[in-house]
mmCIF file of C-alpha atoms in Angstrom:
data_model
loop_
_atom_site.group_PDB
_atom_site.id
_atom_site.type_symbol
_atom_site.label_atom_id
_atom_site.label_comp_id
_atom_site.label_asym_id
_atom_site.label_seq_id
_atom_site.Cartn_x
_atom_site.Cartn_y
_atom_site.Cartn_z
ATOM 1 C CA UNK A 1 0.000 0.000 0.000
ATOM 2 C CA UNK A 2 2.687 2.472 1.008
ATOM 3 C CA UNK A 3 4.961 1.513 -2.221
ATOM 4 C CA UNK A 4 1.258 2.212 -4.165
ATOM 5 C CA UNK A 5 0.938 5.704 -2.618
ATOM 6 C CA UNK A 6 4.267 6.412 -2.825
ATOM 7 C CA UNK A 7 4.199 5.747 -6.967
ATOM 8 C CA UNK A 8 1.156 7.671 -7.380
ATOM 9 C CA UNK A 9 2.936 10.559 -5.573
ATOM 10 C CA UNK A 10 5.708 10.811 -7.577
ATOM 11 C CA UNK A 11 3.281 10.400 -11.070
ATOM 12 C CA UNK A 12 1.765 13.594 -9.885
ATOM 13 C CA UNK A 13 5.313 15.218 -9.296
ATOM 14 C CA UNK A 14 6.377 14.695 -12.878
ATOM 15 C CA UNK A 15 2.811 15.535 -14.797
ATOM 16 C CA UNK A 16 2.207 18.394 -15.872
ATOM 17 C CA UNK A 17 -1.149 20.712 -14.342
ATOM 18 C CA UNK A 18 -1.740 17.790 -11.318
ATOM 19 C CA UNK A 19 0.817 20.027 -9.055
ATOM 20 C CA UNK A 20 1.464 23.383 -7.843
ATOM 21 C CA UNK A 21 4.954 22.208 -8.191
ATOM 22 C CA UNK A 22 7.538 20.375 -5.750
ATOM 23 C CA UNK A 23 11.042 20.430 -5.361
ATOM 24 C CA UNK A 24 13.213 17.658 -6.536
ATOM 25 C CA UNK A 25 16.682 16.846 -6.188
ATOM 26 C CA UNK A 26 18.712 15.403 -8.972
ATOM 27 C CA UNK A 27 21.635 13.195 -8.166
ATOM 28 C CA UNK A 28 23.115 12.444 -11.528
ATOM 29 C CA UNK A 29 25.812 10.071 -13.012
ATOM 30 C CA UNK A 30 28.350 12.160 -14.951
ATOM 31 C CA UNK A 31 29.256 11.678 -18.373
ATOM 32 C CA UNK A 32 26.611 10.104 -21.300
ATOM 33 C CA UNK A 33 24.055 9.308 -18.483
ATOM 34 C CA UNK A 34 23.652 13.139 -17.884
ATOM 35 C CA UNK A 35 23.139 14.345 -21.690
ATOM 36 C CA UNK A 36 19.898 12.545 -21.350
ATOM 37 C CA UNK A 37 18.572 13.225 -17.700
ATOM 38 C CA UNK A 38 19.079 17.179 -18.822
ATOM 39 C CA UNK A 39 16.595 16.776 -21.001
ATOM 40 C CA UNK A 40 13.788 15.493 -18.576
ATOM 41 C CA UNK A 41 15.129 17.942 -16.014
ATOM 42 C CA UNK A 42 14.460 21.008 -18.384
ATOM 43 C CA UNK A 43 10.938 19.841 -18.995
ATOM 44 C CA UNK A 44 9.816 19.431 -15.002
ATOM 45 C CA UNK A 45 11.593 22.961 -14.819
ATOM 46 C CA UNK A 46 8.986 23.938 -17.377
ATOM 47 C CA UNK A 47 6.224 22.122 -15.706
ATOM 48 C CA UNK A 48 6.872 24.212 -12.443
ATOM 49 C CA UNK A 49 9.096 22.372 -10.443
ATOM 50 C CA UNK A 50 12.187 23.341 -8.407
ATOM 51 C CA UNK A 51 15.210 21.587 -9.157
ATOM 52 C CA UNK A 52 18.712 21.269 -7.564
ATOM 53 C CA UNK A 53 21.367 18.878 -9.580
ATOM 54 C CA UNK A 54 24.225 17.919 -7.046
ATOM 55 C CA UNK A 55 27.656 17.755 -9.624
ATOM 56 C CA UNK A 56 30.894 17.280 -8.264
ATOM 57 C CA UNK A 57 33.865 19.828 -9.289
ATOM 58 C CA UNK A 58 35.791 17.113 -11.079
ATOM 59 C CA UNK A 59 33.376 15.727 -13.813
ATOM 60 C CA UNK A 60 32.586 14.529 -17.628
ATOM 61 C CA UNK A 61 30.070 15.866 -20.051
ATOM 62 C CA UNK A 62 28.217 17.573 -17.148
ATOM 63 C CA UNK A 63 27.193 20.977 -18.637
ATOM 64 C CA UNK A 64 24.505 23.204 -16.596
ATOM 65 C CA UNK A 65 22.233 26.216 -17.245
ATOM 66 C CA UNK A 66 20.988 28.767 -14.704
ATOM 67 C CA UNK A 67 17.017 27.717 -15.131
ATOM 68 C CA UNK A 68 17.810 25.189 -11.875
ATOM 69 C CA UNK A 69 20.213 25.499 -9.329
ATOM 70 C CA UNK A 70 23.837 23.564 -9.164
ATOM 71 C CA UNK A 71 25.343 22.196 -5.942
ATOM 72 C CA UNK A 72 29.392 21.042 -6.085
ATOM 73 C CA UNK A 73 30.945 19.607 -3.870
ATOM 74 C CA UNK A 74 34.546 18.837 -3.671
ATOM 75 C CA UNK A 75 35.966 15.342 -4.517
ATOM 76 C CA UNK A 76 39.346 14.055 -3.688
ATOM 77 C CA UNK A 77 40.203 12.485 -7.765
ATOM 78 C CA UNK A 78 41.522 13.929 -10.589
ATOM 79 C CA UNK A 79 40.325 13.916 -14.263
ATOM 80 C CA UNK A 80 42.844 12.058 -15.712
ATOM 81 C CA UNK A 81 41.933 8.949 -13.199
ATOM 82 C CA UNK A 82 38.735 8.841 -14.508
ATOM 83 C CA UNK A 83 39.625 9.035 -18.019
ATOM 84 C CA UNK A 84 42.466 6.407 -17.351
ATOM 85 C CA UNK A 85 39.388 4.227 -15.495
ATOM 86 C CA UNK A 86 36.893 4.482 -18.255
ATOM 87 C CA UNK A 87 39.574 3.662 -21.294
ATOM 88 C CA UNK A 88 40.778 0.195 -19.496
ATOM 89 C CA UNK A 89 37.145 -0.013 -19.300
ATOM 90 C CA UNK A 90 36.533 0.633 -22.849
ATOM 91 C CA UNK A 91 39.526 -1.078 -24.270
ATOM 92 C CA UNK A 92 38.381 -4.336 -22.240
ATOM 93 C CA UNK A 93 34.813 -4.446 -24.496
ATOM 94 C CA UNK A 94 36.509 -3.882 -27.761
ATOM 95 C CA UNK A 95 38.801 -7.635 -27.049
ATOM 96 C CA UNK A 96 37.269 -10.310 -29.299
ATOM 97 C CA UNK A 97 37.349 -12.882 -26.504
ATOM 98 C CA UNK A 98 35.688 -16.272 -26.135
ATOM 99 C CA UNK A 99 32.959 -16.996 -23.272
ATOM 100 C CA UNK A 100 34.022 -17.237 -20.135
ATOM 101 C CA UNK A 101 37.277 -15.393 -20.456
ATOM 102 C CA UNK A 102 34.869 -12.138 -22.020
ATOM 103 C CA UNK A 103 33.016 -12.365 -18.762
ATOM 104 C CA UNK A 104 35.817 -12.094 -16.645
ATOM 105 C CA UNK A 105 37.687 -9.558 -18.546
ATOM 106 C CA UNK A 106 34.554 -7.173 -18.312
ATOM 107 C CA UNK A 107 33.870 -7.876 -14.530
ATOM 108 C CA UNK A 108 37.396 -6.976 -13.547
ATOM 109 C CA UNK A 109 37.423 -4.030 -15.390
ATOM 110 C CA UNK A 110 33.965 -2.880 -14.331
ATOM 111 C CA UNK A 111 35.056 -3.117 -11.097
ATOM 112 C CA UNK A 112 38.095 -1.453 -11.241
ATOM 113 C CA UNK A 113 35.815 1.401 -13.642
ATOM 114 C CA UNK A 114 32.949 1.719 -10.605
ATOM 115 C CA UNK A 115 35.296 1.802 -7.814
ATOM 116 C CA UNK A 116 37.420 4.967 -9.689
ATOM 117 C CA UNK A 117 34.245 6.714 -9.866
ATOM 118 C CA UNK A 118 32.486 5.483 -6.660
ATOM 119 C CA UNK A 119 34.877 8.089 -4.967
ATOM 120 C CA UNK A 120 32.655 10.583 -6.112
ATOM 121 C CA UNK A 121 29.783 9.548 -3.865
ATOM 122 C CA UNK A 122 32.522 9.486 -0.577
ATOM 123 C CA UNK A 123 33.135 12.705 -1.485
ATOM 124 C CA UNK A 124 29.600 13.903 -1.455
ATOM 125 C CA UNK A 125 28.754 12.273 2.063
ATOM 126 C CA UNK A 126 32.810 13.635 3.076
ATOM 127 C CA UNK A 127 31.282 17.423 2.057
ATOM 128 C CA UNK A 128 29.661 18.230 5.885
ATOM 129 C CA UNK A 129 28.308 21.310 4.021
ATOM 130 C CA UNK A 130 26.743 20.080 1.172
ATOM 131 C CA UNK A 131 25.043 17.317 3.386
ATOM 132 C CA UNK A 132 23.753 20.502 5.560
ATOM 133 C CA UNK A 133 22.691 22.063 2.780
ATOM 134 C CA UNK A 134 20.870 19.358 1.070
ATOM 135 C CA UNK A 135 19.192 18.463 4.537
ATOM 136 C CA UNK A 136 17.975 22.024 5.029
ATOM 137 C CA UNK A 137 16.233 22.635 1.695
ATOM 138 C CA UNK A 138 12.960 20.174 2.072
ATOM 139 C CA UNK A 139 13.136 18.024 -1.182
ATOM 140 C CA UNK A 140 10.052 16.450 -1.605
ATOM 141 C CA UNK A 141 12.136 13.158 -4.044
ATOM 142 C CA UNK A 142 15.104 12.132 -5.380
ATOM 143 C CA UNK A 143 15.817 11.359 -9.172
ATOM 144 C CA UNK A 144 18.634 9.480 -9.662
ATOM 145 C CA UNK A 145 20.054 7.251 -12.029
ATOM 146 C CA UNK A 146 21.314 4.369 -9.807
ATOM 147 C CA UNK A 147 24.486 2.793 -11.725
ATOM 148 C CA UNK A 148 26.516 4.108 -8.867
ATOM 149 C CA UNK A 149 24.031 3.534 -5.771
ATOM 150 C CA UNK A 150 25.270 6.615 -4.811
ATOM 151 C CA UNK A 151 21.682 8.540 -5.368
ATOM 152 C CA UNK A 152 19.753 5.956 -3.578
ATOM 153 C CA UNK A 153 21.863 6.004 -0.486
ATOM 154 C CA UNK A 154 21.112 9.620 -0.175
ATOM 155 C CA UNK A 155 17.435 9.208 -0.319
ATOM 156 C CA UNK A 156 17.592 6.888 2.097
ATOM 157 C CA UNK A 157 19.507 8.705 3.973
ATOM 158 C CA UNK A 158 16.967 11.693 3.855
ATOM 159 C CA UNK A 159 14.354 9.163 4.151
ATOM 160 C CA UNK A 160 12.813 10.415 0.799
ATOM 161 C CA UNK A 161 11.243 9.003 -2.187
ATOM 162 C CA UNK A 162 13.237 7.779 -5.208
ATOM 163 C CA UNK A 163 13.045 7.749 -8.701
ATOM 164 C CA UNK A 164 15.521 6.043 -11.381
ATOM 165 C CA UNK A 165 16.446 6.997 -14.714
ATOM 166 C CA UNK A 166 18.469 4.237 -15.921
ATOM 167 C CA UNK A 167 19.288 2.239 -19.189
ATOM 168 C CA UNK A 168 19.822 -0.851 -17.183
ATOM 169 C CA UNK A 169 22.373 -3.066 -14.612
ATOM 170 C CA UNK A 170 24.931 -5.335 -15.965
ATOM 171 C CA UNK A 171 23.404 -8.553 -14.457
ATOM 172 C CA UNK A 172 19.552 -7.835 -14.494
ATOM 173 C CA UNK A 173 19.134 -5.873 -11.193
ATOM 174 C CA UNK A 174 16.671 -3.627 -12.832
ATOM 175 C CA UNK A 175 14.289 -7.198 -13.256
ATOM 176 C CA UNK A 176 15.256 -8.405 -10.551
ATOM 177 C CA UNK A 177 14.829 -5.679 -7.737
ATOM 178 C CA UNK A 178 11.598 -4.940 -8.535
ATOM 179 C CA UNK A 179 10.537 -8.396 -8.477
ATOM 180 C CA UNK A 180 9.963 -8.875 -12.287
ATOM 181 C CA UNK A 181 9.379 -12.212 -13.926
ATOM 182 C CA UNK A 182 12.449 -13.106 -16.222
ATOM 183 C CA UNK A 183 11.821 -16.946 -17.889
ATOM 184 C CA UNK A 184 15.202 -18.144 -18.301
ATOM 185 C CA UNK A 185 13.997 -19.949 -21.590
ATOM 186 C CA UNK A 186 13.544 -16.878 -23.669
ATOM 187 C CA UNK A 187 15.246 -13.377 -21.291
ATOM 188 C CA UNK A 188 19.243 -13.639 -22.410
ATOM 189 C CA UNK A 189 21.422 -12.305 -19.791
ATOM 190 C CA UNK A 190 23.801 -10.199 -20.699
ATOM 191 C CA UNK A 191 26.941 -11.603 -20.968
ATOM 192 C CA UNK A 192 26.017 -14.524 -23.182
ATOM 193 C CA UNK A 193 25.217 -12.382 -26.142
ATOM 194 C CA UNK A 194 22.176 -14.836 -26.924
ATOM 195 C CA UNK A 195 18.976 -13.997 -28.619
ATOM 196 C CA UNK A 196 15.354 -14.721 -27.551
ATOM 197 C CA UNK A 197 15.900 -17.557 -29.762
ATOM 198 C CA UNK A 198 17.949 -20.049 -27.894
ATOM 199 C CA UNK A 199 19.790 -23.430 -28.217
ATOM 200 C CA UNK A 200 19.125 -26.083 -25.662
ATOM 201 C CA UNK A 201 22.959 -25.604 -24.925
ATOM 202 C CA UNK A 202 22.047 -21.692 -24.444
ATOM 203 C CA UNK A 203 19.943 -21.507 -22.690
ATOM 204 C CA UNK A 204 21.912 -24.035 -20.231
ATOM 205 C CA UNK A 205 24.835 -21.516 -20.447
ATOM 206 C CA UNK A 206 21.758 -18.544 -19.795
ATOM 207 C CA UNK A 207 21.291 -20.711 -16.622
ATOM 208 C CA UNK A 208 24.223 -20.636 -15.518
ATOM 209 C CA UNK A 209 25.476 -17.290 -16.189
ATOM 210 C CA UNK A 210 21.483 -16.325 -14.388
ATOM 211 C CA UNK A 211 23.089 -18.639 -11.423
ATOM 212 C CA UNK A 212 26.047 -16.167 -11.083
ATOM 213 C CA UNK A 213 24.235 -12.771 -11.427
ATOM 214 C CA UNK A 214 23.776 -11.501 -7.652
ATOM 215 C CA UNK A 215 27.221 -12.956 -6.578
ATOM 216 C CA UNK A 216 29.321 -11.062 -9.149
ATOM 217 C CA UNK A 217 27.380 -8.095 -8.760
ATOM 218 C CA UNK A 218 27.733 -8.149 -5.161
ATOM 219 C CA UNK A 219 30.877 -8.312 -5.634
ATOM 220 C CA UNK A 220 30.773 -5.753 -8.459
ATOM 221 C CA UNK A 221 29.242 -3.271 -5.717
ATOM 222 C CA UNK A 222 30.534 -4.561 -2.627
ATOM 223 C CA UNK A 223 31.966 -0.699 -2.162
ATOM 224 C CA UNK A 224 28.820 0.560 -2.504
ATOM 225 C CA UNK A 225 27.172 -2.035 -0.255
ATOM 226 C CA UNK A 226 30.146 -1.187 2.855
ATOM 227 C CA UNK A 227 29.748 2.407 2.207
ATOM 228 C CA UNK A 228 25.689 2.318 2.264
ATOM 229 C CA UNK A 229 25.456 0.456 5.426
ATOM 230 C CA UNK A 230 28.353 2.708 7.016
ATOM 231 C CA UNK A 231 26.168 6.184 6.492
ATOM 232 C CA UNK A 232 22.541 4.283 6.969
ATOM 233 C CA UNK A 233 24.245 2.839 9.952
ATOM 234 C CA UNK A 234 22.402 -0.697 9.171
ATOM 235 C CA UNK A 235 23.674 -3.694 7.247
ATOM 236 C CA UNK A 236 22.160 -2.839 4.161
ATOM 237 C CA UNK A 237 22.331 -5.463 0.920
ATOM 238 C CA UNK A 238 22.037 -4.855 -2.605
ATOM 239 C CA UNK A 239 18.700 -5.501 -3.376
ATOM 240 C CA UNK A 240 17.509 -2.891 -0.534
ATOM 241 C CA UNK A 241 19.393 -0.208 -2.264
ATOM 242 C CA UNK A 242 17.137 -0.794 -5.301
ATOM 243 C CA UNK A 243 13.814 -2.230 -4.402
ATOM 244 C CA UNK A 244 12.371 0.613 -1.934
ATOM 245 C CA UNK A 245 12.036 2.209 -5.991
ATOM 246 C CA UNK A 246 9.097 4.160 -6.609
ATOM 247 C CA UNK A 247 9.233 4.441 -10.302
ATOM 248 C CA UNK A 248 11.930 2.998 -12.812
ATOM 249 C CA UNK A 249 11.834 4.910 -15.638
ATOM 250 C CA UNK A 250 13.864 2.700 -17.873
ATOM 251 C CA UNK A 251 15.296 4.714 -21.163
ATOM 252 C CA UNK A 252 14.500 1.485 -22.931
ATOM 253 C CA UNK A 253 13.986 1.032 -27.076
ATOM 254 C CA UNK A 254 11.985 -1.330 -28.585
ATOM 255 C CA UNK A 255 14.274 -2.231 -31.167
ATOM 256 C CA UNK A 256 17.649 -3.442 -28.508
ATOM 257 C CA UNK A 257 14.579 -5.297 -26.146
ATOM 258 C CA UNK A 258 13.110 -8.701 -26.344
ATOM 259 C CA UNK A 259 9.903 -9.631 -25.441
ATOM 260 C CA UNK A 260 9.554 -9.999 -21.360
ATOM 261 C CA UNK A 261 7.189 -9.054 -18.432
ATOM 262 C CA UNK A 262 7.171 -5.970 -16.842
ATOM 263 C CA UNK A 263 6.122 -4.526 -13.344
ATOM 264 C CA UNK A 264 3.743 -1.853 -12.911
ATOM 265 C CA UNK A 265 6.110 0.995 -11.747
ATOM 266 C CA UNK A 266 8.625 0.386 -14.828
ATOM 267 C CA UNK A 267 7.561 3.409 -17.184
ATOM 268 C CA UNK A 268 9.747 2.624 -20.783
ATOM 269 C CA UNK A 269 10.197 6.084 -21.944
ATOM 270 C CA UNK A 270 12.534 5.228 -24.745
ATOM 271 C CA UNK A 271 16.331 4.928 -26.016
ATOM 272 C CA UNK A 272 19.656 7.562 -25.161
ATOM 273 C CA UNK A 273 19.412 11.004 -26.472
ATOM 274 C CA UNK A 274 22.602 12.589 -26.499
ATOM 275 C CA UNK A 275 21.727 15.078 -28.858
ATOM 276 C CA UNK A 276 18.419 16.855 -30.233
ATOM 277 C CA UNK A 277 17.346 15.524 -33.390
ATOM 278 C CA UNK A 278 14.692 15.987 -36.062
ATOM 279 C CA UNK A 279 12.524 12.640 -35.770
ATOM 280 C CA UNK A 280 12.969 9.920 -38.275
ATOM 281 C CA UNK A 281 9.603 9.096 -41.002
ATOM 282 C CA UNK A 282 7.642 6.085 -40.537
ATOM 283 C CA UNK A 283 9.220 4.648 -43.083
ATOM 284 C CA UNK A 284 13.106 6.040 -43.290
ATOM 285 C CA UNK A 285 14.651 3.664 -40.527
ATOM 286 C CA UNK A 286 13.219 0.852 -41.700
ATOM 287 C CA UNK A 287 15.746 -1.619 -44.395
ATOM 288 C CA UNK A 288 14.296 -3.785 -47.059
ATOM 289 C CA UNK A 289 16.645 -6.283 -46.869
ATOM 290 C CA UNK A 290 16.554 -6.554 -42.927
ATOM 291 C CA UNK A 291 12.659 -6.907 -43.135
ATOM 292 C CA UNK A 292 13.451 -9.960 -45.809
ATOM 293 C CA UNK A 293 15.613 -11.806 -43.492
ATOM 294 C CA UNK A 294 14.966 -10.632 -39.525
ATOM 295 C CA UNK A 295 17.524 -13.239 -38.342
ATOM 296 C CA UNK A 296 20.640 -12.071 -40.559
ATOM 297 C CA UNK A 297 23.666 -11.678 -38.502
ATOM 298 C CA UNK A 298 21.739 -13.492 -35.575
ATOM 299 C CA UNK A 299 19.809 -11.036 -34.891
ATOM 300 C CA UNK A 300 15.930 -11.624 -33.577
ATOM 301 C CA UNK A 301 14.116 -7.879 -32.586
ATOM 302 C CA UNK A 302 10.890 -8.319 -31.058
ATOM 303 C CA UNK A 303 7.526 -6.825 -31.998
ATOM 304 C CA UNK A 304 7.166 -4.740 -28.528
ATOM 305 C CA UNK A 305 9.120 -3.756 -25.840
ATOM 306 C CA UNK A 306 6.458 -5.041 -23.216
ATOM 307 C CA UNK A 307 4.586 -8.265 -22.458
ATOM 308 C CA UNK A 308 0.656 -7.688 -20.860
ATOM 309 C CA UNK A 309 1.024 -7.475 -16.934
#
């Protein structure tokens, strides 16, 4: 009932004409992730509500305008170790390596990648000020996109309610956390690089790899786990960072998805913007020869991004 009321709250937040207006604090993730929560920030701005976007000094990507108001804080990092972070990150995806040595490759340097930037989110709870500050100036929710934890500690650290604005977690956290259905015999996981169209000996390997999920991402965010239960002063685990959610707004396209269940609070508001274009014909995206054979290359796109709930 509460996680009902709590949803229906936050709906009336973000549409337009149902509110005089409340004040919402944005706790973004630099880089990409930011060039398309500006754009939903600008439009509640426009809609009447009071925004405050807490950015760290040392950042990517994360340009502001004076229609909301900016909170820094200091961190203790420098540029060049995130940009050293994020190009063993990037390096490690562009390795043409077999399954499971791919796997591990990509969860050591994810790690390595989230614990660089995890710093940021020390910082912020570090900045005695900037806690004051946020603390003093009655938010009414918290949007967040949650790659990092770092935005969802806060709110529950203010004890407020929490939006995410997310493209997704590496080993199905987004499903999983708010208890989502996700059949094994036709959901691929990520790592395998299956289809919805699976072998018998897939979807064994989509078993197993489903078998290993919470373990390597508990390990993947075991920094964020310590650090959480440090500042909420409670032994906190990974799925109670995510599932006190109110509303995943998942920036989802219909065209990368296969066909799977969704929960009632997931809202799929479409792919990554990172820059304003004109939109595309009915017609002009679509290939003749990909419509002739859907399966070239491997590839099986589903009909929908959603399955009846």
């Amino acid at each position: 009932m509460t996680l009902r009321l709590c949803c229906a709250w936050i709906f009336i937040l973000l549409l337009p004409g149902l509110s005089d207006g409340g004040k919402l604090l944005v706790v973004p993730m630099v880089g990409s992730h930011w060039l398309s929560m500006q754009h939903v920030v600008e439009k509640l701005i426009e809609r009447g509500h009071e925004v405050v976007v807490v950015v760290p000094e040392v950042n990517w990507q994360m340009e502001t305008t004076q229609a909301y108001t900016v909170k820094t804080y200091p961190v203790s990092y420098t540029l060049e170790e995130l940009d050293n972070a994020f190009r063993e990150y990037v390096a490690t995806h562009l390795k043409n390596l077999p399954f499971p040595l791919n796997t591990l490759a990509l969860y050591n340097s994810s790690v390595h990648v989230f614990r660089t930037f995890f710093v940021q989110c020390k910082d912020l709870f570090s900045s005695k000020e900037t806690l004051q500050y946020l603390n003093q100036s009655g938010f009414d929710a918290v949007l967040t996109d949650p790659v990092f934890m770092c935005g969802a500690t806060l709110a529950k650290y203010f004890s407020l309610p929490f939006v995410f604005f997310m493209r997704g977690f590496p080993c199905n956290l987004h499903y999983k956390a708010p208890q989502c259905p996700s059949p094994l015999s036709y959901i691929p996981r990520l790592f395998t690089f299956n289809s919805d169209h699976m072998t018998f000996f897939q979807r064994v390997e989509n078993a197993l790899v489903s078998l290993l999920e919470l373990g390597y991402c508990n390990g993947f965010y075991e920094e964020a786990i310590k650090f959480s239960s440090e500042v909420l002063q409670r032994d906190v685990s990974l799925l109670d960072l995510l599932n006190s959610a109110s509303v995943w707004l998942l920036r989802f396209d219909f065209v990368f998805e296969y066909v799977r269940p969704v929960m009632p609070n997931m809202v799929f508001i479409g792919g990554i913007n990172c820059a304003q274009r004109k939109p595309l014909s009915k017609m002009t995206w679509i290939n003749e020869d990909f419509l002739e054979s859907p399966t070239k290359n491997g590839l099986h796109l589903p009909a929908t991004n959603y399955c009846p709930r």
